[in-house]
Amino acid sequence: MATLGAATKKHKVTVVGSGNWGSAIAKIVAENVSAHPELFEKGVQMWVFEEKVSLATTHSRYDAADEMSTNPQELTKLINHFHENVRYLPNIPLPHNITANPSLVDSVKNSSILIFNLPHQFIGGICDQLRGHIVPYARGISCIKGVNVSSSTVSLFSESIGSKLGIYCGALSGANIANEVAQEKFSETTIAYDPPPMDSRNPTPESSQVDLTKMSDEEAPSGASKKVKLQPVPAEFPPLDHNVLKTLFHRPYFHVRMVHDVAGVSISGALKNVVAIGAGFVDGRGWGDNAKAAVMRVGLLEMVKFGQQFFSSSVRAGTFTEESCGVADLITSCSGGRNHRCAKLAVERGLSVDEVEASELNGQKLQGTLTAKEVNSFLKERGMEQEFPLMTAVYNILEGKAKVDDIPNLI
């Protein structure tokens, strides 16, 4: 049996996505691959959706004599020149072993570890473009805080990614405000990863993963490849287990806890954004900490209930109450996250959340508003809206069917 010491090849890492959180994660993994050349190739590819960007005259790197500053440039060119994502993560130096790449297909070439970090509404199209262009034994980590919901089905993005690409995909989520992580302020996160039995040099004692080799057409997420058969990670590589993944993501300022509950981690990361909008509404009204705590309590209960209702075979309640991806992320999101902030500003300014998003987020999108709509459609189809009163109230307020002042009666 191959051992870590016998590995003759190293894992290549690609981060698919380059917003503020994608860039912060790329920074972390780039630092760690440099520190562990026995496990990883030194270079980290970061796929960037190309756009023209002008450097702000107030930016610390602005030089009136340099055309890189004075003329609009491709974002990838600016990132690679300044070693900084000047649009989405300004004033944070990025390691020099990160290469911003505008070609999605080229960025994943020969990469055995794919880290997905982009708005969840784009993941289907991205996977369609990637299919057939990745190594068959690649493994993924989804940093996407959402669930794939329609009126008829609900699935995890880690499942959707894995099914579409024919790979296994875990999930990362936690109390991780991107700018604070990038500034190396202490935080922690949760990574859920259940090494497929074919990869495990020491099989894990419990499993929460979807067995893609046995997934029926009815069970597979919409648009997924049917009859997927996983390819094992070759023995020439270090084993992709909890130890190696923790080595890839853990930093002195970014602590990692490894778990097996992929569903619980993913659902926590999705639904906390909806709860944060509710908390923002309450703060916008100036009702105080007691009211916000009530919203958060109800929201946490609904998060656990949703997971146990629709992923009963794998979700652990403890994931929501014990891990950073659960209660800790909920606290952070209801205090300083952008879903909370935009909802609060919407109430204070008498605007819609969509209007505030357009003016405040520099082109980025809120996850909570879309998740609220998708989850409501799913619950409504099953006649279960009243069983999730806070989720329903947030949706109705977003749609103008209820008022913020109605929240105490609605929950």
mmCIF file of C-alpha atoms in Angstrom:
data_model
loop_
_atom_site.group_PDB
_atom_site.id
_atom_site.type_symbol
_atom_site.label_atom_id
_atom_site.label_comp_id
_atom_site.label_asym_id
_atom_site.label_seq_id
_atom_site.Cartn_x
_atom_site.Cartn_y
_atom_site.Cartn_z
ATOM 1 C CA MET A 1 0.000 0.000 0.000
ATOM 2 C CA ALA A 2 1.302 3.461 -0.917
ATOM 3 C CA THR A 3 2.296 5.738 1.922
ATOM 4 C CA LEU A 4 2.730 9.485 2.207
ATOM 5 C CA GLY A 5 6.482 9.089 2.078
ATOM 6 C CA ALA A 6 6.256 7.061 -1.139
ATOM 7 C CA ALA A 7 4.399 9.767 -3.083
ATOM 8 C CA THR A 8 6.210 10.722 -6.271
ATOM 9 C CA LYS A 9 3.752 13.361 -7.530
ATOM 10 C CA LYS A 10 2.380 16.518 -5.936
ATOM 11 C CA HIS A 11 -1.096 17.990 -5.932
ATOM 12 C CA LYS A 12 -1.716 21.019 -8.123
ATOM 13 C CA VAL A 13 -4.349 23.450 -6.806
ATOM 14 C CA THR A 14 -6.754 25.701 -8.707
ATOM 15 C CA VAL A 15 -9.165 28.197 -7.162
ATOM 16 C CA VAL A 16 -12.189 28.642 -9.421
ATOM 17 C CA GLY A 17 -13.350 32.166 -8.623
ATOM 18 C CA SER A 18 -11.700 35.435 -7.663
ATOM 19 C CA GLY A 19 -14.112 37.610 -5.728
ATOM 20 C CA ASN A 20 -13.132 38.810 -2.277
ATOM 21 C CA TRP A 21 -13.631 35.382 -0.697
ATOM 22 C CA GLY A 22 -12.104 33.537 -3.628
ATOM 23 C CA SER A 23 -9.035 35.772 -3.467
ATOM 24 C CA ALA A 24 -8.767 35.350 0.315
ATOM 25 C CA ILE A 25 -8.904 31.553 -0.036
ATOM 26 C CA ALA A 26 -6.342 31.679 -2.846
ATOM 27 C CA LYS A 27 -4.047 33.645 -0.526
ATOM 28 C CA ILE A 28 -4.373 30.994 2.191
ATOM 29 C CA VAL A 29 -3.719 27.992 -0.036
ATOM 30 C CA ALA A 30 -0.859 29.752 -1.840
ATOM 31 C CA GLU A 31 0.855 30.354 1.507
ATOM 32 C CA ASN A 32 0.388 26.708 2.448
ATOM 33 C CA VAL A 33 1.520 25.123 -0.817
ATOM 34 C CA SER A 34 4.746 27.133 -0.520
ATOM 35 C CA ALA A 35 5.203 25.879 3.028
ATOM 36 C CA HIS A 36 4.608 22.229 2.061
ATOM 37 C CA PRO A 37 6.463 21.456 -1.177
ATOM 38 C CA GLU A 38 6.440 17.770 -0.266
ATOM 39 C CA LEU A 39 2.664 17.703 -0.846
ATOM 40 C CA PHE A 40 1.814 20.434 -3.330
ATOM 41 C CA GLU A 41 3.090 22.100 -6.465
ATOM 42 C CA LYS A 42 4.200 25.636 -5.674
ATOM 43 C CA GLY A 43 1.998 27.508 -8.139
ATOM 44 C CA VAL A 44 -1.700 28.156 -7.514
ATOM 45 C CA GLN A 45 -3.966 28.964 -10.434
ATOM 46 C CA MET A 46 -6.868 31.364 -9.788
ATOM 47 C CA TRP A 47 -9.518 31.582 -12.485
ATOM 48 C CA VAL A 48 -10.696 35.168 -12.994
ATOM 49 C CA PHE A 49 -13.771 36.273 -14.895
ATOM 50 C CA GLU A 50 -12.107 38.815 -17.128
ATOM 51 C CA GLU A 51 -13.212 42.447 -17.033
ATOM 52 C CA LYS A 52 -11.690 45.851 -17.631
ATOM 53 C CA VAL A 53 -10.760 47.688 -14.442
ATOM 54 C CA SER A 54 -9.383 51.144 -13.768
ATOM 55 C CA LEU A 55 -7.178 51.574 -10.729
ATOM 56 C CA ALA A 56 -8.622 54.149 -8.351
ATOM 57 C CA THR A 57 -6.532 57.291 -8.046
ATOM 58 C CA THR A 58 -6.702 56.889 -4.268
ATOM 59 C CA HIS A 59 -5.216 53.375 -4.416
ATOM 60 C CA SER A 60 -1.820 52.997 -2.752
ATOM 61 C CA ARG A 61 -0.374 51.515 -5.956
ATOM 62 C CA TYR A 62 -1.597 54.317 -8.232
ATOM 63 C CA ASP A 63 1.187 55.930 -10.267
ATOM 64 C CA ALA A 64 0.228 58.738 -12.646
ATOM 65 C CA ALA A 65 3.276 57.951 -14.768
ATOM 66 C CA ASP A 66 2.368 54.263 -15.223
ATOM 67 C CA GLU A 67 -0.184 53.220 -17.836
ATOM 68 C CA MET A 68 -1.083 50.242 -15.650
ATOM 69 C CA SER A 69 -2.592 52.836 -13.307
ATOM 70 C CA THR A 70 -3.941 55.398 -15.746
ATOM 71 C CA ASN A 71 -5.564 53.189 -18.389
ATOM 72 C CA PRO A 72 -8.263 50.517 -17.963
ATOM 73 C CA GLN A 73 -6.641 47.071 -17.854
ATOM 74 C CA GLU A 74 -7.755 43.450 -17.802
ATOM 75 C CA LEU A 75 -8.266 42.403 -14.197
ATOM 76 C CA THR A 76 -5.954 39.389 -14.602
ATOM 77 C CA LYS A 77 -3.171 41.671 -15.833
ATOM 78 C CA LEU A 78 -3.593 43.942 -12.825
ATOM 79 C CA ILE A 79 -3.629 41.032 -10.369
ATOM 80 C CA ASN A 80 -0.497 39.496 -11.852
ATOM 81 C CA HIS A 81 1.269 42.865 -12.040
ATOM 82 C CA PHE A 82 0.439 44.198 -8.590
ATOM 83 C CA HIS A 83 -0.049 40.786 -6.879
ATOM 84 C CA GLU A 84 -3.310 42.136 -5.532
ATOM 85 C CA ASN A 85 -6.954 41.840 -6.561
ATOM 86 C CA VAL A 86 -7.391 45.575 -6.873
ATOM 87 C CA ARG A 87 -11.124 45.291 -7.610
ATOM 88 C CA TYR A 88 -12.455 42.730 -5.159
ATOM 89 C CA LEU A 89 -9.807 42.537 -2.432
ATOM 90 C CA PRO A 90 -7.936 45.845 -2.574
ATOM 91 C CA ASN A 91 -4.902 46.634 -0.426
ATOM 92 C CA ILE A 92 -4.296 42.966 0.444
ATOM 93 C CA PRO A 93 -0.995 41.611 -0.959
ATOM 94 C CA LEU A 94 -1.348 38.218 -2.630
ATOM 95 C CA PRO A 95 1.478 35.664 -2.665
ATOM 96 C CA HIS A 96 3.559 35.753 -5.846
ATOM 97 C CA ASN A 97 2.857 32.077 -6.534
ATOM 98 C CA ILE A 98 -0.765 32.905 -7.418
ATOM 99 C CA THR A 99 -1.365 33.258 -11.152
ATOM 100 C CA ALA A 100 -4.598 34.925 -12.239
ATOM 101 C CA ASN A 101 -5.841 33.129 -15.350
ATOM 102 C CA PRO A 102 -8.735 34.314 -17.565
ATOM 103 C CA SER A 103 -9.054 30.880 -19.211
ATOM 104 C CA LEU A 104 -11.227 28.564 -17.147
ATOM 105 C CA VAL A 105 -10.104 25.463 -19.017
ATOM 106 C CA ASP A 106 -6.402 26.341 -18.862
ATOM 107 C CA SER A 107 -6.587 27.214 -15.162
ATOM 108 C CA VAL A 108 -7.693 23.684 -14.197
ATOM 109 C CA LYS A 109 -5.270 21.807 -16.437
ATOM 110 C CA ASN A 110 -3.649 18.946 -14.495
ATOM 111 C CA SER A 111 -5.057 20.212 -11.168
ATOM 112 C CA SER A 112 -5.964 17.458 -8.724
ATOM 113 C CA ILE A 113 -7.553 19.835 -6.186
ATOM 114 C CA LEU A 114 -10.260 22.238 -7.373
ATOM 115 C CA ILE A 115 -11.581 24.864 -4.960
ATOM 116 C CA PHE A 116 -14.883 26.371 -6.090
ATOM 117 C CA ASN A 117 -15.547 29.882 -4.830
ATOM 118 C CA LEU A 118 -18.030 31.903 -6.848
ATOM 119 C CA PRO A 119 -21.700 32.975 -6.636
ATOM 120 C CA HIS A 120 -23.873 29.894 -6.606
ATOM 121 C CA GLN A 121 -26.037 30.960 -9.549
ATOM 122 C CA PHE A 122 -23.022 30.514 -11.848
ATOM 123 C CA ILE A 123 -21.819 27.095 -10.738
ATOM 124 C CA GLY A 124 -23.942 25.103 -13.216
ATOM 125 C CA GLY A 125 -22.566 26.935 -16.212
ATOM 126 C CA ILE A 126 -19.018 26.735 -14.895
ATOM 127 C CA CYS A 127 -19.269 22.966 -14.453
ATOM 128 C CA ASP A 128 -20.670 22.613 -17.969
ATOM 129 C CA GLN A 129 -17.575 24.389 -19.294
ATOM 130 C CA LEU A 130 -15.224 22.289 -17.169
ATOM 131 C CA ARG A 131 -16.674 18.899 -18.055
ATOM 132 C CA GLY A 132 -14.106 16.894 -19.977
ATOM 133 C CA HIS A 133 -11.272 19.312 -19.172
ATOM 134 C CA ILE A 134 -10.206 18.179 -15.698
ATOM 135 C CA VAL A 135 -8.175 15.174 -14.649
ATOM 136 C CA PRO A 136 -10.605 12.320 -13.903
ATOM 137 C CA TYR A 137 -9.261 11.808 -10.379
ATOM 138 C CA ALA A 138 -9.613 15.460 -9.329
ATOM 139 C CA ARG A 139 -11.245 16.235 -5.989
ATOM 140 C CA GLY A 140 -13.130 19.380 -5.083
ATOM 141 C CA ILE A 141 -13.931 21.663 -2.171
ATOM 142 C CA SER A 142 -16.954 23.924 -2.511
ATOM 143 C CA CYS A 143 -16.732 27.259 -0.688
ATOM 144 C CA ILE A 144 -20.120 28.221 -2.137
ATOM 145 C CA LYS A 145 -22.617 29.139 0.562
ATOM 146 C CA GLY A 146 -25.850 27.949 -0.929
ATOM 147 C CA VAL A 147 -27.984 24.968 -1.794
ATOM 148 C CA ASN A 148 -29.182 24.027 -5.258
ATOM 149 C CA VAL A 149 -32.934 24.502 -4.948
ATOM 150 C CA SER A 150 -35.843 24.371 -7.354
ATOM 151 C CA SER A 151 -39.541 23.924 -6.643
ATOM 152 C CA SER A 152 -39.088 20.158 -6.964
ATOM 153 C CA THR A 153 -35.619 19.339 -5.600
ATOM 154 C CA VAL A 154 -32.965 20.459 -3.159
ATOM 155 C CA SER A 155 -29.366 19.326 -3.349
ATOM 156 C CA LEU A 156 -25.949 20.460 -2.217
ATOM 157 C CA PHE A 157 -23.609 22.338 -4.522
ATOM 158 C CA SER A 158 -20.905 19.888 -3.538
ATOM 159 C CA GLU A 159 -23.181 17.129 -4.873
ATOM 160 C CA SER A 160 -24.002 19.062 -8.037
ATOM 161 C CA ILE A 161 -20.334 19.804 -8.729
ATOM 162 C CA GLY A 162 -19.364 16.209 -8.039
ATOM 163 C CA SER A 163 -22.130 14.765 -10.154
ATOM 164 C CA LYS A 164 -21.571 17.055 -13.140
ATOM 165 C CA LEU A 165 -17.805 16.607 -13.176
ATOM 166 C CA GLY A 166 -17.605 12.985 -12.050
ATOM 167 C CA ILE A 167 -15.533 13.818 -8.972
ATOM 168 C CA TYR A 168 -15.990 13.843 -5.211
ATOM 169 C CA CYS A 169 -16.468 17.295 -3.689
ATOM 170 C CA GLY A 170 -16.477 18.371 -0.039
ATOM 171 C CA ALA A 171 -17.476 21.724 1.441
ATOM 172 C CA LEU A 172 -15.888 24.586 3.393
ATOM 173 C CA SER A 173 -17.937 27.051 5.411
ATOM 174 C CA GLY A 174 -17.528 29.044 8.586
ATOM 175 C CA ALA A 175 -17.618 32.391 10.331
ATOM 176 C CA ASN A 176 -15.400 33.844 7.658
ATOM 177 C CA ILE A 177 -15.876 37.463 6.615
ATOM 178 C CA ALA A 178 -13.502 37.628 3.663
ATOM 179 C CA ASN A 179 -11.808 40.947 4.428
ATOM 180 C CA GLU A 180 -11.065 39.932 8.009
ATOM 181 C CA VAL A 181 -9.600 36.608 6.906
ATOM 182 C CA ALA A 182 -7.510 38.355 4.235
ATOM 183 C CA GLN A 183 -6.216 40.787 6.890
ATOM 184 C CA GLU A 184 -5.123 37.732 8.881
ATOM 185 C CA LYS A 185 -7.437 38.420 11.793
ATOM 186 C CA PHE A 186 -8.002 35.185 13.686
ATOM 187 C CA SER A 187 -10.952 33.052 12.597
ATOM 188 C CA GLU A 188 -11.881 29.421 12.161
ATOM 189 C CA THR A 189 -13.706 27.399 9.559
ATOM 190 C CA THR A 190 -15.225 23.957 9.027
ATOM 191 C CA ILE A 191 -14.302 21.630 6.183
ATOM 192 C CA ALA A 192 -16.544 18.651 5.525
ATOM 193 C CA TYR A 193 -14.839 15.957 3.511
ATOM 194 C CA ASP A 194 -15.513 12.247 3.462
ATOM 195 C CA PRO A 195 -12.709 10.613 1.485
ATOM 196 C CA PRO A 196 -14.253 8.171 -0.975
ATOM 197 C CA PRO A 197 -13.417 4.598 0.046
ATOM 198 C CA MET A 198 -11.296 4.166 -3.086
ATOM 199 C CA ASP A 199 -9.075 7.081 -1.975
ATOM 200 C CA SER A 200 -8.785 6.200 1.676
ATOM 201 C CA ARG A 201 -5.525 4.637 2.773
ATOM 202 C CA ASN A 202 -7.261 4.550 6.190
ATOM 203 C CA PRO A 203 -11.039 4.551 5.581
ATOM 204 C CA THR A 204 -13.108 6.925 7.675
ATOM 205 C CA PRO A 205 -15.366 5.343 10.314
ATOM 206 C CA GLU A 206 -18.517 7.120 9.177
ATOM 207 C CA SER A 207 -19.874 8.425 5.919
ATOM 208 C CA SER A 208 -22.223 11.241 4.970
ATOM 209 C CA GLN A 209 -21.384 11.472 1.297
ATOM 210 C CA VAL A 210 -23.515 10.749 -1.746
ATOM 211 C CA ASP A 211 -22.275 7.554 -3.385
ATOM 212 C CA LEU A 212 -22.032 8.729 -6.972
ATOM 213 C CA THR A 213 -21.459 5.195 -8.183
ATOM 214 C CA LYS A 214 -24.939 4.212 -6.992
ATOM 215 C CA MET A 215 -26.894 7.414 -7.607
ATOM 216 C CA SER A 216 -30.095 6.832 -9.551
ATOM 217 C CA ASP A 217 -31.387 9.224 -12.196
ATOM 218 C CA GLU A 218 -34.100 10.351 -9.785
ATOM 219 C CA GLU A 219 -31.597 11.077 -7.000
ATOM 220 C CA ALA A 220 -29.085 12.913 -9.154
ATOM 221 C CA PRO A 221 -29.231 16.728 -9.139
ATOM 222 C CA SER A 222 -30.811 18.351 -12.158
ATOM 223 C CA GLY A 223 -28.397 18.470 -15.087
ATOM 224 C CA ALA A 224 -25.978 16.046 -13.462
ATOM 225 C CA SER A 225 -24.129 13.347 -15.353
ATOM 226 C CA LYS A 226 -25.821 10.004 -14.781
ATOM 227 C CA LYS A 227 -24.103 6.786 -13.747
ATOM 228 C CA VAL A 228 -20.983 8.562 -12.480
ATOM 229 C CA LYS A 229 -18.086 6.324 -11.578
ATOM 230 C CA LEU A 230 -15.371 7.913 -9.459
ATOM 231 C CA GLN A 231 -11.748 7.477 -10.415
ATOM 232 C CA PRO A 232 -9.372 6.912 -7.486
ATOM 233 C CA VAL A 233 -6.609 9.390 -6.759
ATOM 234 C CA PRO A 234 -3.471 7.627 -8.073
ATOM 235 C CA ALA A 235 -1.203 6.160 -5.425
ATOM 236 C CA GLU A 236 1.653 8.332 -6.741
ATOM 237 C CA PHE A 237 -0.009 11.321 -5.060
ATOM 238 C CA PRO A 238 -0.204 12.011 -1.321
ATOM 239 C CA PRO A 239 -3.554 10.698 -0.027
ATOM 240 C CA LEU A 240 -6.324 13.297 -0.098
ATOM 241 C CA ASP A 241 -7.485 12.780 3.457
ATOM 242 C CA HIS A 242 -8.315 15.055 6.382
ATOM 243 C CA ASN A 243 -4.661 15.597 7.246
ATOM 244 C CA VAL A 244 -3.662 16.770 3.771
ATOM 245 C CA LEU A 245 -6.697 19.022 3.369
ATOM 246 C CA LYS A 246 -6.150 20.563 6.776
ATOM 247 C CA THR A 247 -2.546 21.223 5.766
ATOM 248 C CA LEU A 248 -3.793 22.985 2.624
ATOM 249 C CA PHE A 249 -6.186 25.333 4.435
ATOM 250 C CA HIS A 250 -5.027 25.726 8.050
ATOM 251 C CA ARG A 251 -3.070 28.880 8.908
ATOM 252 C CA PRO A 252 -2.077 30.407 12.263
ATOM 253 C CA TYR A 253 -4.832 32.978 11.674
ATOM 254 C CA PHE A 254 -7.314 30.590 9.991
ATOM 255 C CA HIS A 255 -8.009 27.469 12.018
ATOM 256 C CA VAL A 256 -9.645 24.458 10.409
ATOM 257 C CA ARG A 257 -11.847 21.766 11.919
ATOM 258 C CA MET A 258 -12.432 18.712 9.749
ATOM 259 C CA VAL A 259 -15.790 16.894 9.846
ATOM 260 C CA HIS A 260 -17.705 14.366 7.731
ATOM 261 C CA ASP A 261 -21.116 16.100 7.553
ATOM 262 C CA VAL A 262 -21.036 17.678 4.091
ATOM 263 C CA ALA A 263 -24.793 18.256 4.070
ATOM 264 C CA GLY A 264 -24.842 20.020 7.444
ATOM 265 C CA VAL A 265 -21.929 22.286 6.549
ATOM 266 C CA SER A 266 -23.501 23.206 3.206
ATOM 267 C CA ILE A 267 -26.985 23.856 4.557
ATOM 268 C CA SER A 268 -25.622 25.992 7.385
ATOM 269 C CA GLY A 269 -23.709 28.118 4.902
ATOM 270 C CA ALA A 270 -26.794 28.616 2.757
ATOM 271 C CA LEU A 271 -29.586 29.263 5.223
ATOM 272 C CA LYS A 272 -27.656 31.517 7.604
ATOM 273 C CA ASN A 273 -27.698 34.132 4.831
ATOM 274 C CA VAL A 274 -31.501 34.191 4.901
ATOM 275 C CA VAL A 275 -31.508 34.527 8.685
ATOM 276 C CA ALA A 276 -28.967 37.360 8.396
ATOM 277 C CA ILE A 277 -31.364 39.287 6.170
ATOM 278 C CA GLY A 278 -34.021 38.931 8.858
ATOM 279 C CA ALA A 279 -31.553 40.164 11.477
ATOM 280 C CA GLY A 280 -30.687 43.101 9.229
ATOM 281 C CA PHE A 281 -34.348 44.029 8.927
ATOM 282 C CA VAL A 282 -34.644 44.071 12.719
ATOM 283 C CA ASP A 283 -31.490 46.155 13.136
ATOM 284 C CA GLY A 284 -32.712 48.537 10.474
ATOM 285 C CA ARG A 285 -35.783 49.157 12.611
ATOM 286 C CA GLY A 286 -33.569 49.768 15.646
ATOM 287 C CA TRP A 287 -35.296 47.137 17.754
ATOM 288 C CA GLY A 288 -32.116 46.210 19.624
ATOM 289 C CA ASP A 289 -30.179 43.094 20.511
ATOM 290 C CA ASN A 290 -33.053 41.236 22.159
ATOM 291 C CA ALA A 291 -35.081 41.273 18.962
ATOM 292 C CA LYS A 292 -32.123 40.219 16.863
ATOM 293 C CA ALA A 293 -31.352 37.373 19.266
ATOM 294 C CA ALA A 294 -34.939 36.150 18.870
ATOM 295 C CA VAL A 295 -34.601 36.137 15.088
ATOM 296 C CA MET A 296 -31.300 34.277 15.332
ATOM 297 C CA ARG A 297 -32.741 31.659 17.718
ATOM 298 C CA VAL A 298 -35.688 30.936 15.444
ATOM 299 C CA GLY A 299 -33.387 30.937 12.433
ATOM 300 C CA LEU A 300 -31.005 28.407 13.952
ATOM 301 C CA LEU A 301 -33.898 26.077 14.762
ATOM 302 C CA GLU A 302 -35.174 26.346 11.196
ATOM 303 C CA MET A 303 -31.696 25.623 9.812
ATOM 304 C CA VAL A 304 -31.470 22.426 11.859
ATOM 305 C CA LYS A 305 -35.041 21.454 10.954
ATOM 306 C CA PHE A 306 -34.437 21.964 7.230
ATOM 307 C CA GLY A 307 -31.327 19.801 7.325
ATOM 308 C CA GLN A 308 -32.954 16.997 9.269
ATOM 309 C CA GLN A 309 -36.131 17.140 7.184
ATOM 310 C CA PHE A 310 -34.505 16.920 3.759
ATOM 311 C CA PHE A 311 -31.102 15.308 4.466
ATOM 312 C CA SER A 312 -32.095 13.051 7.334
ATOM 313 C CA SER A 313 -29.669 10.259 6.454
ATOM 314 C CA SER A 314 -26.549 12.389 6.860
ATOM 315 C CA VAL A 315 -27.104 15.638 8.785
ATOM 316 C CA ARG A 316 -25.898 15.925 12.384
ATOM 317 C CA ALA A 317 -27.604 18.517 14.577
ATOM 318 C CA GLY A 318 -24.235 19.105 16.226
ATOM 319 C CA THR A 319 -22.854 20.514 13.000
ATOM 320 C CA PHE A 320 -25.199 23.480 13.401
ATOM 321 C CA THR A 321 -24.603 23.993 17.128
ATOM 322 C CA GLU A 322 -20.946 23.008 17.618
ATOM 323 C CA GLU A 323 -19.056 24.060 14.483
ATOM 324 C CA SER A 324 -17.936 27.345 12.972
ATOM 325 C CA CYS A 325 -20.113 26.667 9.928
ATOM 326 C CA GLY A 326 -23.220 26.696 12.117
ATOM 327 C CA VAL A 327 -23.876 28.933 15.098
ATOM 328 C CA ALA A 328 -20.583 30.833 14.782
ATOM 329 C CA ASP A 329 -21.223 31.738 11.144
ATOM 330 C CA LEU A 330 -24.785 32.681 12.029
ATOM 331 C CA ILE A 331 -23.557 35.093 14.723
ATOM 332 C CA THR A 332 -21.010 36.667 12.376
ATOM 333 C CA SER A 333 -23.443 36.954 9.474
ATOM 334 C CA CYS A 334 -26.093 38.565 11.660
ATOM 335 C CA SER A 335 -23.564 41.083 12.959
ATOM 336 C CA GLY A 336 -21.264 42.151 10.149
ATOM 337 C CA GLY A 337 -22.009 40.187 6.967
ATOM 338 C CA ARG A 338 -23.161 41.857 3.782
ATOM 339 C CA ASN A 339 -26.594 40.188 3.746
ATOM 340 C CA HIS A 340 -27.259 41.737 7.156
ATOM 341 C CA ARG A 341 -25.746 45.079 6.164
ATOM 342 C CA CYS A 342 -27.737 45.435 2.950
ATOM 343 C CA ALA A 343 -31.007 44.471 4.654
ATOM 344 C CA LYS A 344 -30.321 46.972 7.439
ATOM 345 C CA LEU A 345 -29.531 49.763 4.977
ATOM 346 C CA ALA A 346 -32.618 48.927 2.930
ATOM 347 C CA VAL A 347 -34.863 49.519 5.946
ATOM 348 C CA GLU A 348 -33.011 52.660 7.003
ATOM 349 C CA ARG A 349 -33.105 54.173 3.510
ATOM 350 C CA GLY A 350 -36.569 53.013 2.500
ATOM 351 C CA LEU A 351 -35.155 51.053 -0.456
ATOM 352 C CA SER A 352 -35.351 47.475 -1.629
ATOM 353 C CA VAL A 353 -32.522 45.115 -0.762
ATOM 354 C CA ASP A 354 -31.819 44.752 -4.487
ATOM 355 C CA GLU A 355 -31.333 48.524 -4.807
ATOM 356 C CA VAL A 356 -28.898 48.575 -1.894
ATOM 357 C CA GLU A 357 -27.019 45.588 -3.338
ATOM 358 C CA ALA A 358 -26.524 47.461 -6.613
ATOM 359 C CA SER A 359 -25.156 50.559 -4.894
ATOM 360 C CA GLU A 360 -23.037 48.973 -2.150
ATOM 361 C CA LEU A 361 -21.456 45.734 -3.347
ATOM 362 C CA ASN A 362 -19.159 46.808 -6.161
ATOM 363 C CA GLY A 363 -20.765 44.432 -8.645
ATOM 364 C CA GLN A 364 -20.936 41.417 -6.338
ATOM 365 C CA LYS A 365 -24.185 39.652 -5.499
ATOM 366 C CA LEU A 366 -25.954 38.773 -2.273
ATOM 367 C CA GLN A 367 -26.500 35.074 -1.717
ATOM 368 C CA GLY A 368 -29.271 35.471 0.866
ATOM 369 C CA THR A 369 -31.890 37.048 -1.389
ATOM 370 C CA LEU A 370 -31.631 34.352 -4.052
ATOM 371 C CA THR A 371 -31.511 31.564 -1.473
ATOM 372 C CA ALA A 372 -34.639 32.976 0.223
ATOM 373 C CA LYS A 373 -36.535 32.856 -3.069
ATOM 374 C CA GLU A 374 -35.353 29.388 -3.997
ATOM 375 C CA VAL A 375 -36.060 27.916 -0.562
ATOM 376 C CA ASN A 376 -39.524 29.466 -0.488
ATOM 377 C CA SER A 377 -40.359 27.974 -3.881
ATOM 378 C CA PHE A 378 -39.273 24.569 -2.605
ATOM 379 C CA LEU A 379 -41.264 24.867 0.640
ATOM 380 C CA LYS A 380 -44.354 26.251 -1.084
ATOM 381 C CA GLU A 381 -44.456 23.307 -3.478
ATOM 382 C CA ARG A 382 -44.696 21.033 -0.418
ATOM 383 C CA GLY A 383 -47.146 23.152 1.547
ATOM 384 C CA MET A 384 -44.512 23.663 4.248
ATOM 385 C CA GLU A 385 -44.134 27.454 4.378
ATOM 386 C CA GLN A 386 -45.753 27.702 7.815
ATOM 387 C CA GLU A 387 -43.295 25.156 9.224
ATOM 388 C CA PHE A 388 -40.466 27.604 8.511
ATOM 389 C CA PRO A 389 -41.967 30.936 9.602
ATOM 390 C CA LEU A 390 -38.767 33.011 9.587
ATOM 391 C CA MET A 391 -37.638 31.810 6.154
ATOM 392 C CA THR A 392 -41.135 32.549 4.866
ATOM 393 C CA ALA A 393 -41.276 35.966 6.519
ATOM 394 C CA VAL A 394 -37.946 37.041 5.013
ATOM 395 C CA TYR A 395 -39.087 35.966 1.557
ATOM 396 C CA ASN A 396 -42.413 37.774 1.872
ATOM 397 C CA ILE A 397 -40.713 40.988 3.025
ATOM 398 C CA LEU A 398 -38.271 40.811 0.115
ATOM 399 C CA GLU A 399 -41.210 40.395 -2.264
ATOM 400 C CA GLY A 400 -43.212 43.229 -0.703
ATOM 401 C CA LYS A 401 -45.899 40.842 0.574
ATOM 402 C CA ALA A 402 -45.172 41.625 4.227
ATOM 403 C CA LYS A 403 -43.576 44.423 6.235
ATOM 404 C CA VAL A 404 -40.641 44.366 8.615
ATOM 405 C CA ASP A 405 -42.992 45.476 11.387
ATOM 406 C CA ASP A 406 -44.854 42.171 10.913
ATOM 407 C CA ILE A 407 -41.877 40.023 11.949
ATOM 408 C CA PRO A 408 -42.852 39.538 15.641
ATOM 409 C CA ASN A 409 -46.239 38.176 14.610
ATOM 410 C CA LEU A 410 -44.931 36.140 11.701
ATOM 411 C CA ILE A 411 -42.335 34.159 13.672
#
